[in-house]
Each structure stands twice: as structure tokens, then as C-alpha cells.
Amino acid sequence: QQQVKQSPQSLIVQKGGISIINCAYENTAFDYFPWYQQFPGKGPALLIAIRPDVSEKKEGRFTISFNKSAKQFSLHIMDSQPGDSATYFCAASRKHNFNKFYFGSGTKLNVKP
Amino acid sequence: GAVVSQHPSWVICKSGTSVKIECRSLDFQATTMFWYRQFPKQSLMLMATSNEGSKATYEQGVEKDKFLINHASLTLSTLTVTSAHPEDSSFYICSARDLRDPQWTEAFFGQGTRLTVV
């Protein structure tokens, strides 16, 4: 059973547009929700993360929106740039069980110039 | 952010041989290290979790005798793929966390190792 469901699988956005990636989870014990950016042949790099005590977190052009009651969270990339073209993974983690990360299936973002 | 270094970045080995991949936390102490496997265009699949000085915990379906994990110090974990076969070819990624940190937030990832078994 997939713990974290991510959509869409791929996304094409024009330069300057807004990229939106959505994730949903089932386990209400999750209490840490990071987003990772991965370029081909590289390991994932933390982009931004949120805890369930806030509904939104913004860092530069990247914003996480969190809806605890719906068990959903999303990543918004404002003013998308070609350099943002990468695969994005959402994840969820909780304090117990070694703090394992459960990853979404990934979204390949292509920002067209 | 903290740095996790993985070595080698890529390796080609013959079928039947063993390959060791190292994962080092360079500027923090990693109480817990995770090993993932990633197939092309797919997500990261957790293989095992290792705590310093103790045996690794393997995810269901992962052969512990084939994927040997050692976490001998707070800065080094190794994954040894024993008797490698072509189906073991994949991208292996480690990540590290310091769970003594009360914020215990980030997991830092290595750059990955591309293993090709011929």
C-alpha cells in the first residue's frame, strides 16, 4: 500500500507560470512533510518542508500548502524557470519507526522557455 | 545544509562479484542511515535502515544476505551487494539523519551510486 500518493506524474509549464504538484497521505501519525528536488543522476535535495501545525510555508518561489483535515499537501512553484526542470518527490515521516521517509511516486516537471 | 558523501558515484562490476558502496556524513553525526534503491523514472524504495552499532532493519522483500549493511560509526555506513547479478543494476542512494537532534528534521541524501552489473 502506497503511503503517499503524488500527482501528476508529469507536468509541463511555460516559463513564468505556476507549477502545482499534489500529494495525499493516509497515516495521521505523519508529522513532517518535505519536498525533494532531484536532477538526473543525482540524489534528492531538500527543497522545503512543513509540519502539520501550519497551513502554509513559503521560501522564495516555493510554497507548501497543507490541509490537515483533508490529509493533503501541495507544492507551488511560482514564476517557474527552465532551471526548475527536475523530478519532485513529496515525502512523509513520523517520529517513531526510525523516522522512515515514505516517498511519493514523483513528478517530472518540464519548464519550457 | 549538511553534507552526505557517497562513493563511488558509479561502478561497473561483473556478475557474481561483490560491490561495496560507502555513505559518509561529513559534518554531522548520523545516528541513522537509510539505503534506497531507485529504478529509472521511479520513486525511491527504502531497502533498509541502520542505526550505528546495531543490525540493520530490512524492508519486506529485501534480501539481507544479499544486501549487507554495516553502520560501524556515526559517520559511515556501507552497503555491500554480494554476488551481484544484472537485475541488481540500479541507482542506490543513502540518506542520513541525526535523531539526537530534538528537531530531527532533515534527512540528507548522498549523490547516489549507479551500479551496473554486466
mmCIF file of C-alpha atoms in Angstrom:
data_model
loop_
_atom_site.group_PDB
_atom_site.id
_atom_site.type_symbol
_atom_site.label_atom_id
_atom_site.label_comp_id
_atom_site.label_asym_id
_atom_site.label_seq_id
_atom_site.Cartn_x
_atom_site.Cartn_y
_atom_site.Cartn_z
ATOM 1 C CA GLN A 1 0.000 0.000 0.000
ATOM 2 C CA GLN A 2 1.430 3.319 -1.039
ATOM 3 C CA GLN A 3 1.600 5.605 1.969
ATOM 4 C CA VAL A 4 1.912 8.809 -0.020
ATOM 5 C CA LYS A 5 0.181 9.384 -3.343
ATOM 6 C CA GLN A 6 1.532 12.036 -5.688
ATOM 7 C CA SER A 7 0.123 13.633 -8.818
ATOM 8 C CA PRO A 8 0.568 14.455 -11.599
ATOM 9 C CA GLN A 9 3.185 12.057 -12.894
ATOM 10 C CA SER A 10 4.486 14.695 -15.280
ATOM 11 C CA LEU A 11 3.909 18.385 -15.739
ATOM 12 C CA ILE A 12 4.746 20.861 -18.476
ATOM 13 C CA VAL A 13 4.692 24.545 -17.592
ATOM 14 C CA GLN A 14 5.666 27.629 -19.524
ATOM 15 C CA LYS A 15 8.408 29.822 -18.142
ATOM 16 C CA GLY A 16 6.924 32.257 -15.647
ATOM 17 C CA GLY A 17 3.938 30.038 -14.911
ATOM 18 C CA ILE A 18 2.918 28.319 -11.700
ATOM 19 C CA SER A 19 3.739 24.635 -11.185
ATOM 20 C CA ILE A 20 1.495 22.761 -8.778
ATOM 21 C CA ILE A 21 2.170 19.250 -7.502
ATOM 22 C CA ASN A 22 -0.168 17.490 -5.117
ATOM 23 C CA CYS A 23 0.270 14.782 -2.517
ATOM 24 C CA ALA A 24 -2.110 12.919 -0.249
ATOM 25 C CA TYR A 25 -1.440 10.670 2.706
ATOM 26 C CA GLU A 26 -3.412 8.308 4.900
ATOM 27 C CA ASN A 27 -1.449 7.924 8.105
ATOM 28 C CA THR A 28 -2.394 10.684 10.537
ATOM 29 C CA ALA A 29 0.725 9.910 12.551
ATOM 30 C CA PHE A 30 2.874 11.592 9.919
ATOM 31 C CA ASP A 31 4.199 14.872 11.241
ATOM 32 C CA TYR A 32 6.862 16.023 8.822
ATOM 33 C CA PHE A 33 6.306 16.633 5.120
ATOM 34 C CA PRO A 34 9.315 17.517 2.966
ATOM 35 C CA TRP A 35 9.606 18.083 -0.743
ATOM 36 C CA TYR A 36 12.694 16.965 -2.587
ATOM 37 C CA GLN A 37 14.101 18.007 -5.937
ATOM 38 C CA GLN A 38 16.118 15.524 -7.942
ATOM 39 C CA PHE A 39 18.116 16.126 -11.087
ATOM 40 C CA PRO A 40 19.081 13.182 -13.329
ATOM 41 C CA GLY A 41 21.909 11.117 -11.882
ATOM 42 C CA LYS A 42 21.861 12.976 -8.569
ATOM 43 C CA GLY A 43 20.492 12.303 -5.133
ATOM 44 C CA PRO A 44 17.415 14.159 -3.886
ATOM 45 C CA ALA A 45 17.925 17.552 -2.304
ATOM 46 C CA LEU A 46 15.577 19.050 0.256
ATOM 47 C CA LEU A 47 13.592 21.912 -1.197
ATOM 48 C CA ILE A 48 11.157 22.871 1.518
ATOM 49 C CA ALA A 49 9.360 21.123 4.362
ATOM 50 C CA ILE A 50 6.379 21.693 6.609
ATOM 51 C CA ARG A 51 4.956 20.413 9.863
ATOM 52 C CA PRO A 52 1.203 19.956 10.360
ATOM 53 C CA ASP A 53 0.889 22.808 12.844
ATOM 54 C CA VAL A 54 0.969 25.355 9.997
ATOM 55 C CA SER A 55 -1.106 25.554 6.835
ATOM 56 C CA GLU A 56 1.430 27.207 4.597
ATOM 57 C CA LYS A 57 5.146 27.737 4.329
ATOM 58 C CA LYS A 58 6.891 29.888 1.780
ATOM 59 C CA GLU A 59 10.530 30.027 0.833
ATOM 60 C CA GLY A 60 11.303 32.204 -2.128
ATOM 61 C CA ARG A 61 9.358 30.953 -5.129
ATOM 62 C CA PHE A 62 8.411 27.709 -3.395
ATOM 63 C CA THR A 63 5.317 27.353 -1.221
ATOM 64 C CA ILE A 64 3.865 24.336 0.564
ATOM 65 C CA SER A 65 0.156 24.380 1.276
ATOM 66 C CA PHE A 66 -1.000 21.913 3.904
ATOM 67 C CA ASN A 67 -4.541 20.765 4.585
ATOM 68 C CA LYS A 68 -4.533 18.605 7.691
ATOM 69 C CA SER A 69 -8.214 17.700 7.626
ATOM 70 C CA ALA A 70 -8.006 16.568 4.013
ATOM 71 C CA LYS A 71 -4.616 14.930 4.568
ATOM 72 C CA GLN A 72 -3.224 16.676 1.547
ATOM 73 C CA PHE A 73 -0.288 18.933 0.832
ATOM 74 C CA SER A 74 0.951 20.578 -2.297
ATOM 75 C CA LEU A 75 3.986 22.324 -3.715
ATOM 76 C CA HIS A 76 3.578 25.522 -5.666
ATOM 77 C CA ILE A 77 6.460 26.864 -7.720
ATOM 78 C CA MET A 78 5.844 30.454 -8.675
ATOM 79 C CA ASP A 79 7.468 32.077 -11.711
ATOM 80 C CA SER A 80 8.695 28.677 -12.868
ATOM 81 C CA GLN A 81 12.052 28.693 -14.629
ATOM 82 C CA PRO A 82 13.716 26.202 -17.010
ATOM 83 C CA GLY A 83 16.239 25.517 -14.249
ATOM 84 C CA ASP A 84 13.384 24.166 -12.144
ATOM 85 C CA SER A 85 13.001 21.279 -14.596
ATOM 86 C CA ALA A 86 13.587 18.217 -12.436
ATOM 87 C CA THR A 87 11.734 15.431 -10.703
ATOM 88 C CA TYR A 88 9.995 16.400 -7.488
ATOM 89 C CA PHE A 89 9.159 13.993 -4.700
ATOM 90 C CA CYS A 90 6.926 14.606 -1.731
ATOM 91 C CA ALA A 91 7.521 12.580 1.379
ATOM 92 C CA ALA A 92 6.122 11.997 4.830
ATOM 93 C CA SER A 93 7.750 10.944 8.035
ATOM 94 C CA ARG A 94 6.893 10.395 11.670
ATOM 95 C CA LYS A 95 8.864 10.349 14.873
ATOM 96 C CA HIS A 96 8.662 6.660 15.541
ATOM 97 C CA ASN A 97 9.792 3.701 13.473
ATOM 98 C CA PHE A 98 13.237 5.140 12.815
ATOM 99 C CA ASN A 99 11.693 8.193 11.230
ATOM 100 C CA LYS A 100 11.472 6.497 7.864
ATOM 101 C CA PHE A 101 10.527 8.604 4.901
ATOM 102 C CA TYR A 102 7.694 7.463 2.696
ATOM 103 C CA PHE A 103 8.081 8.939 -0.758
ATOM 104 C CA GLY A 104 5.514 9.805 -3.360
ATOM 105 C CA SER A 105 5.929 8.431 -6.862
ATOM 106 C CA GLY A 106 7.497 11.608 -8.210
ATOM 107 C CA THR A 107 6.532 14.320 -10.688
ATOM 108 C CA LYS A 108 8.698 15.153 -13.631
ATOM 109 C CA LEU A 109 8.479 18.881 -14.241
ATOM 110 C CA ASN A 110 9.463 20.403 -17.567
ATOM 111 C CA VAL A 111 9.504 24.179 -17.712
ATOM 112 C CA LYS A 112 9.547 25.360 -21.304
ATOM 113 C CA PRO A 113 11.419 28.550 -22.160
ATOM 114 C CA GLY B 1 22.793 22.037 4.827
ATOM 115 C CA ALA B 2 24.768 19.054 5.988
ATOM 116 C CA VAL B 3 26.747 17.001 3.506
ATOM 117 C CA VAL B 4 26.451 13.312 2.833
ATOM 118 C CA SER B 5 29.064 11.869 0.538
ATOM 119 C CA GLN B 6 28.505 8.632 -1.314
ATOM 120 C CA HIS B 7 31.255 6.683 -3.044
ATOM 121 C CA PRO B 8 31.645 5.605 -5.726
ATOM 122 C CA SER B 9 29.334 7.647 -7.938
ATOM 123 C CA TRP B 10 29.204 4.843 -10.430
ATOM 124 C CA VAL B 11 30.551 1.327 -10.636
ATOM 125 C CA ILE B 12 30.518 -1.459 -13.189
ATOM 126 C CA CYS B 13 31.115 -4.982 -11.973
ATOM 127 C CA LYS B 14 30.979 -8.475 -13.326
ATOM 128 C CA SER B 15 28.144 -10.788 -12.451
ATOM 129 C CA GLY B 16 28.933 -12.835 -9.371
ATOM 130 C CA THR B 17 31.250 -10.318 -7.754
ATOM 131 C CA SER B 18 30.534 -8.121 -4.736
ATOM 132 C CA VAL B 19 30.432 -4.351 -4.651
ATOM 133 C CA LYS B 20 30.721 -2.054 -1.643
ATOM 134 C CA ILE B 21 29.157 1.401 -1.551
ATOM 135 C CA GLU B 22 30.122 3.885 1.157
ATOM 136 C CA CYS B 23 27.991 6.594 2.666
ATOM 137 C CA ARG B 24 29.648 9.216 4.857
ATOM 138 C CA SER B 25 28.203 12.117 6.793
ATOM 139 C CA LEU B 26 30.876 14.793 6.506
ATOM 140 C CA ASP B 27 29.855 17.438 9.009
ATOM 141 C CA PHE B 28 27.406 15.801 11.370
ATOM 142 C CA GLN B 29 26.943 12.536 13.205
ATOM 143 C CA ALA B 30 24.380 10.260 11.669
ATOM 144 C CA THR B 31 22.682 8.060 14.210
ATOM 145 C CA THR B 32 20.523 6.601 11.496
ATOM 146 C CA MET B 33 21.248 5.929 7.855
ATOM 147 C CA PHE B 34 18.837 4.769 5.212
ATOM 148 C CA TRP B 35 19.543 2.949 1.984
ATOM 149 C CA TYR B 36 17.275 3.382 -1.009
ATOM 150 C CA ARG B 37 17.090 1.877 -4.439
ATOM 151 C CA GLN B 38 15.716 3.799 -7.375
ATOM 152 C CA PHE B 39 14.827 2.362 -10.759
ATOM 153 C CA PRO B 40 14.680 4.663 -13.794
ATOM 154 C CA LYS B 41 11.813 7.129 -13.644
ATOM 155 C CA GLN B 42 10.580 5.641 -10.388
ATOM 156 C CA SER B 43 10.471 6.710 -6.780
ATOM 157 C CA LEU B 44 12.905 5.848 -4.042
ATOM 158 C CA MET B 45 12.264 2.491 -2.447
ATOM 159 C CA LEU B 46 13.590 2.081 1.073
ATOM 160 C CA MET B 47 15.736 -1.025 1.392
ATOM 161 C CA ALA B 48 16.935 -0.849 4.970
ATOM 162 C CA THR B 49 17.516 1.344 7.974
ATOM 163 C CA SER B 50 20.668 1.131 10.009
ATOM 164 C CA ASN B 51 21.492 2.538 13.411
ATOM 165 C CA GLU B 52 25.077 2.983 14.481
ATOM 166 C CA GLY B 53 26.391 -0.087 16.221
ATOM 167 C CA SER B 54 23.379 -2.290 15.662
ATOM 168 C CA LYS B 55 21.992 -4.562 12.986
ATOM 169 C CA ALA B 56 20.150 -3.068 10.080
ATOM 170 C CA THR B 57 16.398 -3.354 9.733
ATOM 171 C CA TYR B 58 15.405 -4.503 6.279
ATOM 172 C CA GLU B 59 12.194 -3.731 4.482
ATOM 173 C CA GLN B 60 9.971 -6.572 3.434
ATOM 174 C CA GLY B 61 11.233 -8.299 0.324
ATOM 175 C CA VAL B 62 14.830 -7.132 0.647
ATOM 176 C CA GLU B 63 17.332 -9.962 0.991
ATOM 177 C CA LYS B 64 19.536 -9.219 3.988
ATOM 178 C CA ASP B 65 22.146 -11.746 2.892
ATOM 179 C CA LYS B 66 22.433 -10.121 -0.489
ATOM 180 C CA PHE B 67 22.497 -6.511 0.647
ATOM 181 C CA LEU B 68 24.844 -6.349 3.607
ATOM 182 C CA ILE B 69 24.707 -3.133 5.589
ATOM 183 C CA ASN B 70 27.231 -2.050 8.166
ATOM 184 C CA HIS B 71 26.948 1.124 10.215
ATOM 185 C CA ALA B 72 30.149 0.921 12.208
ATOM 186 C CA SER B 73 30.477 4.568 13.155
ATOM 187 C CA LEU B 74 28.403 7.719 13.422
ATOM 188 C CA THR B 75 29.793 8.933 10.111
ATOM 189 C CA LEU B 76 29.990 5.842 7.937
ATOM 190 C CA SER B 77 27.594 3.232 6.621
ATOM 191 C CA THR B 78 28.338 0.735 3.886
ATOM 192 C CA LEU B 79 26.131 -1.281 1.587
ATOM 193 C CA THR B 80 27.658 -4.383 0.039
ATOM 194 C CA VAL B 81 25.849 -6.009 -2.847
ATOM 195 C CA THR B 82 27.005 -9.617 -2.716
ATOM 196 C CA SER B 83 27.120 -11.929 -5.715
ATOM 197 C CA ALA B 84 25.726 -9.188 -7.903
ATOM 198 C CA HIS B 85 23.547 -10.024 -10.877
ATOM 199 C CA PRO B 86 22.316 -7.854 -13.743
ATOM 200 C CA GLU B 87 18.944 -7.407 -12.030
ATOM 201 C CA ASP B 88 20.772 -5.666 -9.175
ATOM 202 C CA SER B 89 21.735 -2.881 -11.554
ATOM 203 C CA SER B 90 20.136 0.254 -10.178
ATOM 204 C CA PHE B 91 20.711 3.649 -8.602
ATOM 205 C CA TYR B 92 21.446 3.286 -4.886
ATOM 206 C CA ILE B 93 21.055 6.288 -2.602
ATOM 207 C CA CYS B 94 21.821 6.704 1.062
ATOM 208 C CA SER B 95 20.477 9.283 3.442
ATOM 209 C CA ALA B 96 21.455 10.197 6.970
ATOM 210 C CA ARG B 97 19.764 11.774 9.951
ATOM 211 C CA ASP B 98 20.893 12.712 13.421
ATOM 212 C CA LEU B 99 17.975 11.591 15.545
ATOM 213 C CA ARG B 100 19.519 13.057 18.670
ATOM 214 C CA ASP B 101 18.716 16.447 17.235
ATOM 215 C CA PRO B 102 15.487 17.469 19.004
ATOM 216 C CA GLN B 103 14.270 18.993 15.751
ATOM 217 C CA TRP B 104 15.181 15.751 13.922
ATOM 218 C CA THR B 105 14.054 17.351 10.768
ATOM 219 C CA GLU B 106 16.026 16.860 7.639
ATOM 220 C CA ALA B 107 17.351 13.738 6.058
ATOM 221 C CA PHE B 108 20.382 14.497 3.964
ATOM 222 C CA PHE B 109 20.930 12.481 0.836
ATOM 223 C CA GLY B 110 24.060 11.317 -0.869
ATOM 224 C CA GLN B 111 24.527 11.874 -4.569
ATOM 225 C CA GLY B 112 23.760 8.255 -5.366
ATOM 226 C CA THR B 113 25.693 5.355 -6.859
ATOM 227 C CA ARG B 114 24.890 3.972 -10.290
ATOM 228 C CA LEU B 115 25.590 0.232 -10.206
ATOM 229 C CA THR B 116 25.780 -1.676 -13.468
ATOM 230 C CA VAL B 117 26.293 -5.421 -13.350
ATOM 231 C CA VAL B 118 27.460 -6.966 -16.601
#
